[in-house]
Amino acid sequence: LLILVLLPGIGMEKNNSQRWIQLGSLIIQPSEAVKLVMVIYFAYVYAKKQRYIADFRKGVMPPLLILAAVFFLILKQPDLGTAVSILLSCGAVLLCAGLRIRHLLLLGTMAGTGIAYFAMTAPYRLKRLTSFSDPFQNENGDGYQLINSYLAIDSGGLWGNGLGNSVQKLGFLPEAHTDF
């Protein structure tokens, strides 16, 4: 499904991203399902490979190759946030599986360097990160979505407005269907 998303005529593009497949009136985002599938896959594989967990090449590496393929397919959409959340989730499974600390540090350093590289080399990603750290610096531009998401959370108070009853999504939150 991650490959199908990238094919012209099958993958649906919106806001310069091609992350969805439309099947009639149903729109699916395969990367959301992949989040769960990868965690289950990693938990299953590393539960079975416990006796090999100290052997990096035999016990740790094979599932990491699949994780790398998934990471790059999602990055191609482009969706660094989802790719990073999958990396972190699978990293947590590795930690719980009892991976050697030195292997964990090596993988963490490689992942951190790669994430920093991809974040810094795409100007829109860097702009998004800086606007996230101070959305009020450009409240009518890059910070608009985040500021209005704050307002949406605030207006709901402790108990919320109820499912579908947000006021902010009625024209103030441009991409209400996303992370917010």
PDB file of C-alpha atoms in Angstrom:
ATOM      1  CA  LEU A   1       0.000   0.000   0.000  1.00  0.00           C
ATOM      2  CA  LEU A   2       2.902   2.369   0.697  1.00  0.00           C
ATOM      3  CA  ILE A   3       4.119   1.802  -2.858  1.00  0.00           C
ATOM      4  CA  LEU A   4       0.621   2.200  -4.339  1.00  0.00           C
ATOM      5  CA  VAL A   5       0.307   5.608  -2.683  1.00  0.00           C
ATOM      6  CA  LEU A   6       3.243   6.840  -4.758  1.00  0.00           C
ATOM      7  CA  LEU A   7       1.894   5.646  -8.115  1.00  0.00           C
ATOM      8  CA  PRO A   8       0.268   8.277 -10.345  1.00  0.00           C
ATOM      9  CA  GLY A   9      -3.453   7.707 -10.730  1.00  0.00           C
ATOM     10  CA  ILE A  10      -3.668   5.620  -7.561  1.00  0.00           C
ATOM     11  CA  GLY A  11      -2.155   7.866  -4.901  1.00  0.00           C
ATOM     12  CA  MET A  12      -4.149  10.975  -4.080  1.00  0.00           C
ATOM     13  CA  GLU A  13      -2.226  14.249  -3.767  1.00  0.00           C
ATOM     14  CA  LYS A  14      -3.129  17.092  -1.425  1.00  0.00           C
ATOM     15  CA  ASN A  15      -0.967  20.005  -0.237  1.00  0.00           C
ATOM     16  CA  ASN A  16       2.091  18.699  -2.134  1.00  0.00           C
ATOM     17  CA  SER A  17       1.854  15.326  -0.379  1.00  0.00           C
ATOM     18  CA  GLN A  18       0.819  12.015  -1.850  1.00  0.00           C
ATOM     19  CA  ARG A  19      -0.215   9.939   1.180  1.00  0.00           C
ATOM     20  CA  TRP A  20      -3.720   8.682   0.449  1.00  0.00           C
ATOM     21  CA  ILE A  21      -5.560   6.153  -1.681  1.00  0.00           C
ATOM     22  CA  GLN A  22      -9.143   6.917  -2.628  1.00  0.00           C
ATOM     23  CA  LEU A  23     -11.517   3.984  -3.060  1.00  0.00           C
ATOM     24  CA  GLY A  24     -14.813   5.551  -4.084  1.00  0.00           C
ATOM     25  CA  SER A  25     -15.864   7.762  -1.205  1.00  0.00           C
ATOM     26  CA  LEU A  26     -13.396   6.062   1.170  1.00  0.00           C
ATOM     27  CA  ILE A  27      -9.974   7.664   1.583  1.00  0.00           C
ATOM     28  CA  ILE A  28      -7.290   5.658   3.372  1.00  0.00           C
ATOM     29  CA  GLN A  29      -3.826   6.657   4.540  1.00  0.00           C
ATOM     30  CA  PRO A  30      -1.766   3.457   4.572  1.00  0.00           C
ATOM     31  CA  SER A  31       0.981   4.936   6.741  1.00  0.00           C
ATOM     32  CA  GLU A  32      -1.459   5.121   9.657  1.00  0.00           C
ATOM     33  CA  ALA A  33      -2.031   1.366   9.494  1.00  0.00           C
ATOM     34  CA  VAL A  34       1.709   0.798   9.052  1.00  0.00           C
ATOM     35  CA  LYS A  35       2.310   2.443  12.452  1.00  0.00           C
ATOM     36  CA  LEU A  36       0.429  -0.355  14.175  1.00  0.00           C
ATOM     37  CA  VAL A  37       1.618  -3.109  11.840  1.00  0.00           C
ATOM     38  CA  MET A  38       5.304  -2.270  12.394  1.00  0.00           C
ATOM     39  CA  VAL A  39       4.990  -2.294  16.182  1.00  0.00           C
ATOM     40  CA  ILE A  40       3.199  -5.644  16.104  1.00  0.00           C
ATOM     41  CA  TYR A  41       5.728  -7.008  13.602  1.00  0.00           C
ATOM     42  CA  PHE A  42       8.698  -5.889  15.698  1.00  0.00           C
ATOM     43  CA  ALA A  43       7.170  -7.268  18.897  1.00  0.00           C
ATOM     44  CA  TYR A  44       6.452 -10.603  17.221  1.00  0.00           C
ATOM     45  CA  VAL A  45       9.866 -10.961  15.559  1.00  0.00           C
ATOM     46  CA  TYR A  46      11.918  -9.941  18.565  1.00  0.00           C
ATOM     47  CA  ALA A  47       9.875 -12.176  20.868  1.00  0.00           C
ATOM     48  CA  LYS A  48      10.840 -15.066  18.560  1.00  0.00           C
ATOM     49  CA  LYS A  49      14.490 -13.981  18.243  1.00  0.00           C
ATOM     50  CA  GLN A  50      15.260 -13.625  21.950  1.00  0.00           C
ATOM     51  CA  ARG A  51      18.087 -16.148  21.827  1.00  0.00           C
ATOM     52  CA  TYR A  52      19.719 -14.149  18.975  1.00  0.00           C
ATOM     53  CA  ILE A  53      19.185 -10.646  20.386  1.00  0.00           C
ATOM     54  CA  ALA A  54      22.883 -10.251  21.276  1.00  0.00           C
ATOM     55  CA  ASP A  55      23.916 -11.106  17.689  1.00  0.00           C
ATOM     56  CA  PHE A  56      23.330  -7.874  15.760  1.00  0.00           C
ATOM     57  CA  ARG A  57      23.589  -9.343  12.273  1.00  0.00           C
ATOM     58  CA  LYS A  58      21.433 -12.409  12.871  1.00  0.00           C
ATOM     59  CA  GLY A  59      19.049 -11.243  15.576  1.00  0.00           C
ATOM     60  CA  VAL A  60      18.578  -7.516  15.089  1.00  0.00           C
ATOM     61  CA  MET A  61      19.362  -6.538  11.506  1.00  0.00           C
ATOM     62  CA  PRO A  62      16.708  -8.319   9.349  1.00  0.00           C
ATOM     63  CA  PRO A  63      13.674  -6.437  10.733  1.00  0.00           C
ATOM     64  CA  LEU A  64      15.678  -3.182  10.602  1.00  0.00           C
ATOM     65  CA  LEU A  65      15.985  -3.567   6.828  1.00  0.00           C
ATOM     66  CA  ILE A  66      12.193  -3.705   6.585  1.00  0.00           C
ATOM     67  CA  LEU A  67      11.944  -0.702   8.915  1.00  0.00           C
ATOM     68  CA  ALA A  68      14.374   1.231   6.681  1.00  0.00           C
ATOM     69  CA  ALA A  69      12.286   0.424   3.584  1.00  0.00           C
ATOM     70  CA  VAL A  70       9.105   1.556   5.340  1.00  0.00           C
ATOM     71  CA  PHE A  71      10.843   4.720   6.602  1.00  0.00           C
ATOM     72  CA  PHE A  72      11.984   5.726   3.111  1.00  0.00           C
ATOM     73  CA  LEU A  73       8.638   4.911   1.480  1.00  0.00           C
ATOM     74  CA  ILE A  74       6.862   7.151   3.998  1.00  0.00           C
ATOM     75  CA  LEU A  75       9.542   9.825   3.654  1.00  0.00           C
ATOM     76  CA  LYS A  76       8.913   9.789  -0.114  1.00  0.00           C
ATOM     77  CA  GLN A  77       5.247  10.813   0.431  1.00  0.00           C
ATOM     78  CA  PRO A  78       6.700  13.109   2.145  1.00  0.00           C
ATOM     79  CA  ASP A  79       5.795  12.537   5.803  1.00  0.00           C
ATOM     80  CA  LEU A  80       8.785  12.803   8.123  1.00  0.00           C
ATOM     81  CA  GLY A  81       6.569  12.992  11.237  1.00  0.00           C
ATOM     82  CA  THR A  82       4.951   9.609  10.630  1.00  0.00           C
ATOM     83  CA  ALA A  83       8.276   8.056   9.617  1.00  0.00           C
ATOM     84  CA  VAL A  84       9.875   9.303  12.846  1.00  0.00           C
ATOM     85  CA  SER A  85       6.983   8.083  15.010  1.00  0.00           C
ATOM     86  CA  ILE A  86       7.373   4.606  13.507  1.00  0.00           C
ATOM     87  CA  LEU A  87      11.140   4.703  14.146  1.00  0.00           C
ATOM     88  CA  LEU A  88      10.607   5.719  17.765  1.00  0.00           C
ATOM     89  CA  SER A  89       7.943   3.071  18.344  1.00  0.00           C
ATOM     90  CA  CYS A  90      10.098   0.326  16.873  1.00  0.00           C
ATOM     91  CA  GLY A  91      13.040   1.633  18.903  1.00  0.00           C
ATOM     92  CA  ALA A  92      10.945   1.259  22.060  1.00  0.00           C
ATOM     93  CA  VAL A  93      10.225  -2.357  21.099  1.00  0.00           C
ATOM     94  CA  LEU A  94      13.962  -2.946  20.641  1.00  0.00           C
ATOM     95  CA  LEU A  95      14.621  -1.478  24.074  1.00  0.00           C
ATOM     96  CA  CYS A  96      11.987  -3.723  25.656  1.00  0.00           C
ATOM     97  CA  ALA A  97      13.311  -6.743  23.740  1.00  0.00           C
ATOM     98  CA  GLY A  98      16.619  -6.395  25.564  1.00  0.00           C
ATOM     99  CA  LEU A  99      18.843  -5.055  22.801  1.00  0.00           C
ATOM    100  CA  ARG A 100      22.414  -4.427  23.928  1.00  0.00           C
ATOM    101  CA  ILE A 101      22.967  -0.851  25.041  1.00  0.00           C
ATOM    102  CA  ARG A 102      25.810  -0.300  22.576  1.00  0.00           C
ATOM    103  CA  HIS A 103      23.600  -1.498  19.698  1.00  0.00           C
ATOM    104  CA  LEU A 104      20.787   0.725  20.921  1.00  0.00           C
ATOM    105  CA  LEU A 105      23.141   3.726  21.135  1.00  0.00           C
ATOM    106  CA  LEU A 106      24.482   3.017  17.650  1.00  0.00           C
ATOM    107  CA  LEU A 107      20.997   2.760  16.155  1.00  0.00           C
ATOM    108  CA  GLY A 108      19.799   5.808  18.097  1.00  0.00           C
ATOM    109  CA  THR A 109      22.735   7.884  16.874  1.00  0.00           C
ATOM    110  CA  MET A 110      22.164   6.799  13.283  1.00  0.00           C
ATOM    111  CA  ALA A 111      18.433   7.501  13.511  1.00  0.00           C
ATOM    112  CA  GLY A 112      18.957  10.880  15.190  1.00  0.00           C
ATOM    113  CA  THR A 113      21.517  11.935  12.586  1.00  0.00           C
ATOM    114  CA  GLY A 114      19.246  10.830   9.748  1.00  0.00           C
ATOM    115  CA  ILE A 115      16.214  12.597  11.186  1.00  0.00           C
ATOM    116  CA  ALA A 116      18.217  15.805  11.709  1.00  0.00           C
ATOM    117  CA  TYR A 117      19.529  15.576   8.151  1.00  0.00           C
ATOM    118  CA  PHE A 118      16.064  15.144   6.627  1.00  0.00           C
ATOM    119  CA  ALA A 119      14.610  17.905   8.812  1.00  0.00           C
ATOM    120  CA  MET A 120      17.365  20.386   7.958  1.00  0.00           C
ATOM    121  CA  THR A 121      17.659  19.710   4.227  1.00  0.00           C
ATOM    122  CA  ALA A 122      14.029  20.460   3.362  1.00  0.00           C
ATOM    123  CA  PRO A 123      13.286  24.157   3.935  1.00  0.00           C
ATOM    124  CA  TYR A 124       9.570  23.564   4.590  1.00  0.00           C
ATOM    125  CA  ARG A 125      10.388  21.031   7.333  1.00  0.00           C
ATOM    126  CA  LEU A 126      12.824  23.382   9.002  1.00  0.00           C
ATOM    127  CA  LYS A 127      10.261  26.190   8.758  1.00  0.00           C
ATOM    128  CA  ARG A 128       7.627  23.938  10.314  1.00  0.00           C
ATOM    129  CA  LEU A 129       9.927  23.026  13.203  1.00  0.00           C
ATOM    130  CA  THR A 130      10.815  26.656  13.907  1.00  0.00           C
ATOM    131  CA  SER A 131       7.163  27.741  13.719  1.00  0.00           C
ATOM    132  CA  PHE A 132       6.303  24.913  16.130  1.00  0.00           C
ATOM    133  CA  SER A 133       8.792  26.236  18.675  1.00  0.00           C
ATOM    134  CA  ASP A 134       7.340  29.789  18.463  1.00  0.00           C
ATOM    135  CA  PRO A 135       4.062  29.882  16.513  1.00  0.00           C
ATOM    136  CA  PHE A 136       3.304  33.430  17.658  1.00  0.00           C
ATOM    137  CA  GLN A 137       6.313  34.747  15.725  1.00  0.00           C
ATOM    138  CA  ASN A 138       4.266  34.399  12.519  1.00  0.00           C
ATOM    139  CA  GLU A 139       0.699  33.972  13.738  1.00  0.00           C
ATOM    140  CA  ASN A 140      -0.943  34.664  10.365  1.00  0.00           C
ATOM    141  CA  GLY A 141       1.475  32.454   8.430  1.00  0.00           C
ATOM    142  CA  ASP A 142       3.251  29.319   9.552  1.00  0.00           C
ATOM    143  CA  GLY A 143       1.971  29.536  13.135  1.00  0.00           C
ATOM    144  CA  TYR A 144      -1.702  29.896  12.193  1.00  0.00           C
ATOM    145  CA  GLN A 145      -2.578  26.182  12.311  1.00  0.00           C
ATOM    146  CA  LEU A 146      -0.844  25.590  15.638  1.00  0.00           C
ATOM    147  CA  ILE A 147      -2.278  28.700  17.317  1.00  0.00           C
ATOM    148  CA  ASN A 148      -5.801  27.759  16.241  1.00  0.00           C
ATOM    149  CA  SER A 149      -5.277  24.233  17.504  1.00  0.00           C
ATOM    150  CA  TYR A 150      -4.397  25.738  20.894  1.00  0.00           C
ATOM    151  CA  LEU A 151      -7.621  27.735  20.749  1.00  0.00           C
ATOM    152  CA  ALA A 152      -9.581  24.604  19.845  1.00  0.00           C
ATOM    153  CA  ILE A 153      -8.192  22.757  22.859  1.00  0.00           C
ATOM    154  CA  ASP A 154      -8.760  25.759  25.127  1.00  0.00           C
ATOM    155  CA  SER A 155     -12.360  26.326  24.047  1.00  0.00           C
ATOM    156  CA  GLY A 156     -13.204  22.730  24.924  1.00  0.00           C
ATOM    157  CA  GLY A 157     -12.129  23.168  28.519  1.00  0.00           C
ATOM    158  CA  LEU A 158     -11.636  20.128  30.718  1.00  0.00           C
ATOM    159  CA  TRP A 159     -14.440  18.017  29.214  1.00  0.00           C
ATOM    160  CA  GLY A 160     -14.400  19.214  25.579  1.00  0.00           C
ATOM    161  CA  ASN A 161     -17.225  20.314  23.318  1.00  0.00           C
ATOM    162  CA  GLY A 162     -18.144  16.800  22.223  1.00  0.00           C
ATOM    163  CA  LEU A 163     -17.211  14.815  19.136  1.00  0.00           C
ATOM    164  CA  GLY A 164     -17.595  17.006  16.036  1.00  0.00           C
ATOM    165  CA  ASN A 165     -18.663  20.103  17.980  1.00  0.00           C
ATOM    166  CA  SER A 166     -15.445  22.117  17.787  1.00  0.00           C
ATOM    167  CA  VAL A 167     -15.903  25.746  16.809  1.00  0.00           C
ATOM    168  CA  GLN A 168     -12.333  26.131  15.500  1.00  0.00           C
ATOM    169  CA  LYS A 169     -12.783  23.585  12.723  1.00  0.00           C
ATOM    170  CA  LEU A 170     -15.460  25.785  11.152  1.00  0.00           C
ATOM    171  CA  GLY A 171     -13.023  27.810   9.074  1.00  0.00           C
ATOM    172  CA  PHE A 172     -10.363  28.697  11.630  1.00  0.00           C
ATOM    173  CA  LEU A 173      -8.379  25.471  11.604  1.00  0.00           C
ATOM    174  CA  PRO A 174      -7.467  25.006   7.937  1.00  0.00           C
ATOM    175  CA  GLU A 175      -6.325  21.393   8.224  1.00  0.00           C
ATOM    176  CA  ALA A 176      -8.593  20.105  11.016  1.00  0.00           C
ATOM    177  CA  HIS A 177      -8.380  16.539   9.721  1.00  0.00           C
ATOM    178  CA  THR A 178      -4.630  16.261  10.299  1.00  0.00           C
ATOM    179  CA  ASP A 179      -2.703  15.898  13.583  1.00  0.00           C
ATOM    180  CA  PHE A 180      -5.108  18.311  15.219  1.00  0.00           C
TER     181      PHE A 180
END
